[in-house]
């Protein structure tokens, strides 16, 4: 079969050369009789059936024990335990990388996994020879990945047709417009865009989403790679993806159930700020808040002494319900030493900066940063900030930020939306902007004190919106 070797370089070329060496040593070849016998087992494909009449995105969880950029992602002995955990926590399909030299995979994984879980299996490998497809059929793959980058149009079309004849669902992976033009000329039903460049292994989800939007609507569209949080899920869904594949970060997740839950239920998170008592903190956590904010700005009416917060947090961490809640400290133009000292003393999850803290300042902060910004165009520089907070110029005063601008920023960065939010308007903001999180203080208070009823109503309104 003809491929595009002459155009490849970098890691991808190394992988392909090794694959060709393996194929040259392979003695088994499939004849016409075996092909016809395989066709007799052609049934309705389980993988494509996943996408029939589904409103929510399909989640494909990947098994790979190493990669060119991550030499150790797990142990082969964990294979069956891991796939069972994936299935138990709501993964819809399994992706198994079977390439053995660079990804520590093995085609024998397919049969082992099929005996243990009921999920359809997408085999990912570097398919450059028809005999590989016959082998996939024998092993029981429900779908396999055809990388358009590796094949000319004639071979890609032939492989797509062969897969369909054997009852395997071909998923054609593309990375650019040339790939897309090849893919749409085949009979494939599914086109996937990989956010990871297979030659450099650099990930760019935003670029992938631009390409997804160009895929005609008669195809099932998938987004592969780059899933760090539900922010990337929102980006893929907004671009029109019917499903996403999660690999490296799922393999690296310390708590697989929590990670899957966070990306499967693509909901905007809620930060309740200005907590000043242990009782209020318990109410906020019980109501389902994801972030709990303490204000350490001395001039703020919601200021709370760090020593008091230390006791509150220690007591909260003894509560099982508080395990997933993230604690945030709010600061404004305070010294780096003071911010780091308080953050370390309280073991905060995030530091939220509300002043004129520049990049050299942020470089010295030891905790992940939520940075307040103004919507004047400078937002594209988020160096040393993990999240951006869009708020009014004067906290607690003035009109809400421009939703149109907020929506544009949220296309590029994971953002918190704050300023003027209440239970009456937050649903609209979430639907329009699709932010990573919303942040509220005054909107859930009555006479300057946090109001349990308003807190519950606010969080309920946010969580009702499935992005």
Coordinates of C-alpha atoms in Angstrom, one line a residue, residues 32-354:
X32 CA -9.7 -14.1 0.2
X33 CA -11.4 -17.1 1.9
X34 CA -10.6 -15.7 5.4
X35 CA -11.9 -12.3 4.3
X36 CA -15.3 -13.8 3.3
X37 CA -15.5 -15.7 6.5
X38 CA -14.8 -12.5 8.5
X39 CA -17.6 -10.7 6.6
X40 CA -20.1 -13.3 7.8
X41 CA -19.6 -11.9 11.4
X42 CA -20.4 -8.4 10.3
X43 CA -23.1 -7.1 12.7
X44 CA -24.4 -3.6 13.5
X45 CA -21.4 -1.7 14.7
X46 CA -21.5 -1.1 18.5
X47 CA -19.1 1.9 18.3
X48 CA -21.2 3.9 15.8
X49 CA -24.4 3.0 17.6
X50 CA -23.2 5.1 20.5
X51 CA -23.9 8.2 18.6
X52 CA -27.5 7.4 17.7
X53 CA -29.9 9.9 19.2
X54 CA -27.5 11.1 21.8
X55 CA -27.7 14.7 23.1
X56 CA -24.7 14.6 25.4
X57 CA -21.1 14.1 24.1
X58 CA -19.8 10.6 24.0
X59 CA -16.7 10.1 26.3
X60 CA -14.0 7.8 25.1
X61 CA -11.4 6.8 27.7
X62 CA -8.0 5.8 26.5
X63 CA -5.5 3.2 27.7
X64 CA -1.9 3.9 27.0
X65 CA 1.0 3.0 29.3
X66 CA 3.5 5.4 27.8
X67 CA 4.0 7.9 25.0
X68 CA 6.9 9.7 23.4
X69 CA 6.3 12.6 25.8
X70 CA 5.3 10.5 28.9
X71 CA 7.5 7.4 29.2
X72 CA 5.6 6.1 32.2
X73 CA 1.8 6.5 32.4
X74 CA 1.0 3.2 34.1
X75 CA 1.7 -0.5 34.3
X76 CA 0.3 -3.2 32.0
X77 CA -0.6 -5.2 35.1
X78 CA -3.2 -2.4 35.8
X79 CA -5.0 -2.9 32.5
X80 CA -8.1 -4.8 33.6
X81 CA -8.5 -2.9 36.9
X82 CA -8.3 0.4 35.0
X83 CA -10.9 -0.5 32.3
X84 CA -13.3 -1.7 34.9
X85 CA -12.9 1.7 36.7
X86 CA -13.5 3.5 33.5
X87 CA -16.7 1.6 32.8
X88 CA -17.9 2.0 36.4
X89 CA -17.5 5.7 36.2
X90 CA -19.4 6.4 33.0
X91 CA -16.9 6.1 30.1
X92 CA -18.9 5.2 26.9
X93 CA -16.2 3.6 24.9
X94 CA -12.6 2.4 25.3
X95 CA -9.6 3.5 23.2
X96 CA -6.7 1.1 23.3
X97 CA -3.4 2.0 21.8
X98 CA -1.8 -1.2 20.6
X99 CA 1.5 0.2 19.3
X100 CA 4.2 -1.5 21.3
X101 CA 7.5 0.4 20.8
X102 CA 6.6 4.0 21.7
X103 CA 3.3 3.5 23.6
X104 CA 3.9 0.1 25.4
X105 CA 0.8 -1.3 23.9
X106 CA -0.2 -4.8 22.7
X107 CA -2.9 -6.0 20.4
X108 CA -3.7 -8.8 22.9
X109 CA -5.2 -6.0 25.1
X110 CA -8.3 -6.0 23.0
X111 CA -9.5 -9.5 23.7
X112 CA -8.5 -9.2 27.4
X113 CA -10.5 -6.0 27.8
X114 CA -13.6 -7.4 25.8
X115 CA -13.8 -10.3 28.3
X116 CA -13.8 -7.9 31.2
X117 CA -16.1 -4.9 30.1
X118 CA -19.0 -4.4 27.7
X119 CA -17.8 -1.2 26.2
X120 CA -17.0 -0.9 22.5
X121 CA -13.3 -0.7 21.7
X122 CA -11.6 1.7 19.4
X123 CA -8.1 0.4 18.5
X124 CA -5.5 3.1 17.9
X125 CA -2.4 2.2 16.1
X126 CA -0.5 3.3 12.9
X127 CA -2.4 1.4 10.2
X128 CA -0.4 1.3 6.9
X129 CA -1.1 -2.3 5.7
X130 CA -4.4 -4.1 5.1
X131 CA -3.2 -7.1 7.1
X132 CA -3.3 -4.9 10.2
X133 CA -7.0 -4.4 9.7
X134 CA -7.7 -8.2 9.3
X135 CA -5.7 -8.7 12.5
X136 CA -7.9 -6.1 14.3
X137 CA -11.0 -8.0 13.1
X138 CA -9.7 -11.2 14.5
X139 CA -8.9 -9.6 17.9
X140 CA -12.4 -8.1 18.1
X141 CA -11.9 -4.4 17.6
X142 CA -15.2 -2.5 17.2
X143 CA -13.5 0.5 15.5
X144 CA -10.1 1.5 14.5
X145 CA -8.3 4.7 13.8
X146 CA -7.0 5.6 10.3
X147 CA -4.6 8.5 10.3
X148 CA -5.1 10.5 7.1
X149 CA -1.6 11.9 7.5
X150 CA -0.1 8.5 6.9
X151 CA -2.1 7.5 3.8
X152 CA -2.8 8.8 0.3
X153 CA -6.4 9.2 -0.7
X154 CA -6.6 6.0 -2.6
X155 CA -5.2 3.9 0.3
X156 CA -7.4 5.7 2.8
X157 CA -10.5 5.0 0.8
X158 CA -9.5 1.4 0.4
X159 CA -8.9 1.0 4.2
X160 CA -12.3 2.7 5.0
X161 CA -14.1 0.3 2.7
X162 CA -12.3 -2.7 4.0
X163 CA -13.2 -1.8 7.6
X164 CA -16.8 -1.4 6.7
X165 CA -16.9 -4.7 4.8
X166 CA -15.5 -6.4 7.9
X167 CA -18.0 -4.7 10.3
X168 CA -15.3 -2.5 11.9
X169 CA -16.1 1.2 12.2
X170 CA -13.3 3.3 10.6
X171 CA -12.6 6.6 12.4
X172 CA -10.5 8.9 10.1
X173 CA -8.2 11.2 12.1
X174 CA -7.3 14.5 10.5
X175 CA -5.0 17.4 11.5
X176 CA -5.3 19.9 8.8
X177 CA -7.4 20.9 5.7
X178 CA -5.5 18.6 3.4
X179 CA -6.5 15.7 5.7
X180 CA -10.1 16.9 5.8
X181 CA -10.3 17.0 2.0
X182 CA -9.1 13.4 1.9
X183 CA -11.5 12.2 4.6
X184 CA -14.7 13.7 3.2
X185 CA -14.0 11.9 -0.1
X186 CA -14.1 8.5 1.6
X187 CA -17.2 6.6 2.9
X188 CA -16.3 7.1 6.5
X189 CA -19.0 8.1 9.0
X190 CA -16.7 9.5 11.6
X191 CA -14.0 12.1 11.4
X192 CA -11.8 12.9 14.4
X193 CA -9.5 15.9 14.9
X194 CA -6.5 15.4 17.0
X195 CA -5.4 18.4 19.0
X196 CA -1.9 16.8 19.3
X197 CA 0.5 17.3 16.4
X198 CA 1.8 13.7 15.8
X199 CA 5.2 15.0 14.6
X200 CA 5.9 17.5 17.5
X201 CA 3.3 16.2 20.0
X202 CA 2.4 19.8 20.8
X203 CA -1.3 20.1 21.8
X204 CA -3.5 22.9 20.6
X205 CA -7.2 22.5 21.4
X206 CA -8.3 25.8 20.0
X207 CA -6.7 25.0 16.6
X208 CA -8.4 21.6 16.6
X209 CA -11.8 23.3 17.3
X210 CA -11.3 25.5 14.3
X211 CA -10.9 22.4 12.1
X212 CA -13.9 20.6 13.7
X213 CA -16.1 23.5 12.6
X214 CA -15.1 22.9 9.0
X215 CA -16.2 19.2 9.0
X216 CA -19.5 18.9 7.2
X217 CA -22.5 18.1 9.4
X218 CA -23.3 14.8 7.8
X219 CA -20.2 13.3 9.6
X220 CA -20.0 12.3 13.3
X221 CA -17.3 14.6 14.7
X222 CA -14.8 13.8 17.5
X223 CA -12.2 15.8 19.4
X224 CA -9.1 14.0 20.5
X225 CA -6.5 15.0 23.1
X226 CA -5.9 18.0 25.2
X227 CA -8.6 17.4 27.8
X228 CA -7.4 18.9 31.1
X229 CA -10.7 20.0 32.6
X230 CA -14.3 20.6 31.6
X231 CA -13.1 23.8 29.9
X232 CA -11.7 21.9 26.9
X233 CA -14.9 19.8 26.8
X234 CA -16.9 23.0 26.5
X235 CA -14.6 24.2 23.7
X236 CA -15.0 20.9 21.8
X237 CA -18.8 20.9 22.3
X238 CA -19.1 24.5 21.2
X239 CA -17.2 23.6 18.0
X240 CA -19.7 20.8 17.2
X241 CA -18.0 17.7 18.5
X242 CA -20.3 14.7 19.1
X243 CA -17.7 13.0 21.3
X244 CA -14.2 13.5 22.9
X245 CA -11.3 11.2 23.6
X246 CA -9.4 11.6 26.9
X247 CA -6.0 10.0 27.2
X248 CA -2.9 11.3 29.0
X249 CA -4.7 13.3 31.7
X250 CA -7.1 10.4 32.4
X251 CA -4.1 8.0 32.8
X252 CA -2.4 10.5 35.1
X253 CA -5.5 11.3 37.2
X254 CA -5.0 10.5 40.9
X255 CA -8.7 10.2 41.3
X256 CA -10.2 8.7 38.1
X257 CA -13.8 8.8 39.3
X258 CA -13.5 12.6 40.1
X259 CA -11.7 13.4 36.9
X260 CA -14.4 11.5 34.8
X261 CA -17.2 13.2 36.7
X262 CA -15.7 16.6 36.1
X263 CA -15.4 16.2 32.4
X264 CA -18.5 14.1 31.8
X265 CA -20.9 16.5 33.5
X266 CA -19.8 19.6 31.7
X267 CA -21.2 22.2 34.0
X268 CA -20.0 25.6 35.0
X269 CA -18.5 25.5 38.5
X270 CA -19.5 27.9 41.3
X271 CA -17.3 29.9 43.6
X272 CA -18.9 31.5 46.6
X273 CA -16.7 34.3 47.9
X274 CA -16.7 36.3 51.1
X275 CA -17.2 33.4 53.5
X276 CA -16.6 34.6 57.1
X277 CA -17.9 31.9 59.4
X278 CA -17.7 28.2 59.8
X279 CA -21.5 27.9 59.6
X280 CA -21.6 29.8 56.3
X281 CA -18.8 27.6 54.9
X282 CA -20.8 24.4 55.8
X283 CA -23.9 25.8 54.1
X284 CA -21.9 26.7 51.0
X285 CA -20.3 23.3 50.7
X286 CA -23.6 21.5 51.4
X287 CA -25.2 23.5 48.6
X288 CA -22.7 22.2 46.1
X289 CA -20.2 25.0 45.6
X290 CA -16.9 24.0 43.9
X291 CA -14.8 26.9 45.2
X292 CA -14.9 28.6 48.6
X293 CA -13.3 32.1 48.7
X294 CA -11.9 34.0 51.7
X295 CA -11.1 37.7 51.3
X296 CA -7.7 38.8 52.7
X297 CA -7.9 42.4 51.3
X298 CA -7.7 44.6 54.4
X299 CA -9.9 47.3 52.9
X300 CA -12.7 45.0 51.9
X301 CA -15.9 44.8 54.0
X302 CA -15.6 41.0 53.6
X303 CA -12.1 40.8 55.0
X304 CA -11.4 37.9 57.4
X305 CA -8.4 37.3 59.5
X306 CA -6.1 34.4 58.2
X307 CA -5.9 32.8 61.6
X308 CA -9.7 32.5 61.8
X309 CA -9.7 31.0 58.3
X310 CA -7.1 28.5 59.4
X311 CA -9.5 27.1 62.0
X312 CA -12.4 27.1 59.6
X313 CA -10.4 25.2 56.9
X314 CA -9.0 22.7 59.4
X315 CA -12.5 22.0 60.6
X316 CA -13.9 21.8 57.1
X317 CA -11.2 19.3 56.0
X318 CA -12.4 17.0 58.6
X319 CA -15.8 16.9 56.9
X320 CA -16.1 14.2 54.1
X321 CA -18.3 16.5 52.1
X322 CA -15.6 19.1 51.9
X323 CA -13.0 16.9 50.2
X324 CA -13.7 18.2 46.7
X325 CA -14.2 21.8 47.6
X326 CA -11.3 24.1 46.6
X327 CA -10.2 26.9 48.9
X328 CA -9.3 30.3 47.4
X329 CA -7.6 33.3 49.0
X330 CA -8.4 36.7 47.5
X331 CA -5.6 39.3 47.6
X332 CA -5.0 42.8 46.1
X333 CA -1.7 44.5 45.6
X334 CA -0.2 42.8 48.7
X335 CA 3.4 41.8 49.0
X336 CA 4.4 38.5 47.5
X337 CA 5.8 37.3 50.8
X338 CA 2.5 38.0 52.5
X339 CA 0.5 36.2 49.8
X340 CA 2.8 33.1 49.8
X341 CA 2.9 33.0 53.6
X342 CA -0.9 33.0 54.0
X343 CA -1.4 30.6 51.1
X344 CA 1.1 28.1 52.5
X345 CA -0.2 28.4 56.1
X346 CA -3.7 27.7 55.0
X347 CA -2.7 25.2 52.2
X348 CA -4.9 27.1 49.8
X349 CA -5.7 25.5 46.4
X350 CA -5.7 28.9 44.6
X351 CA -4.6 32.5 45.0
X352 CA -6.9 35.1 43.5
X353 CA -5.3 38.3 42.5
X354 CA -7.4 41.4 42.2

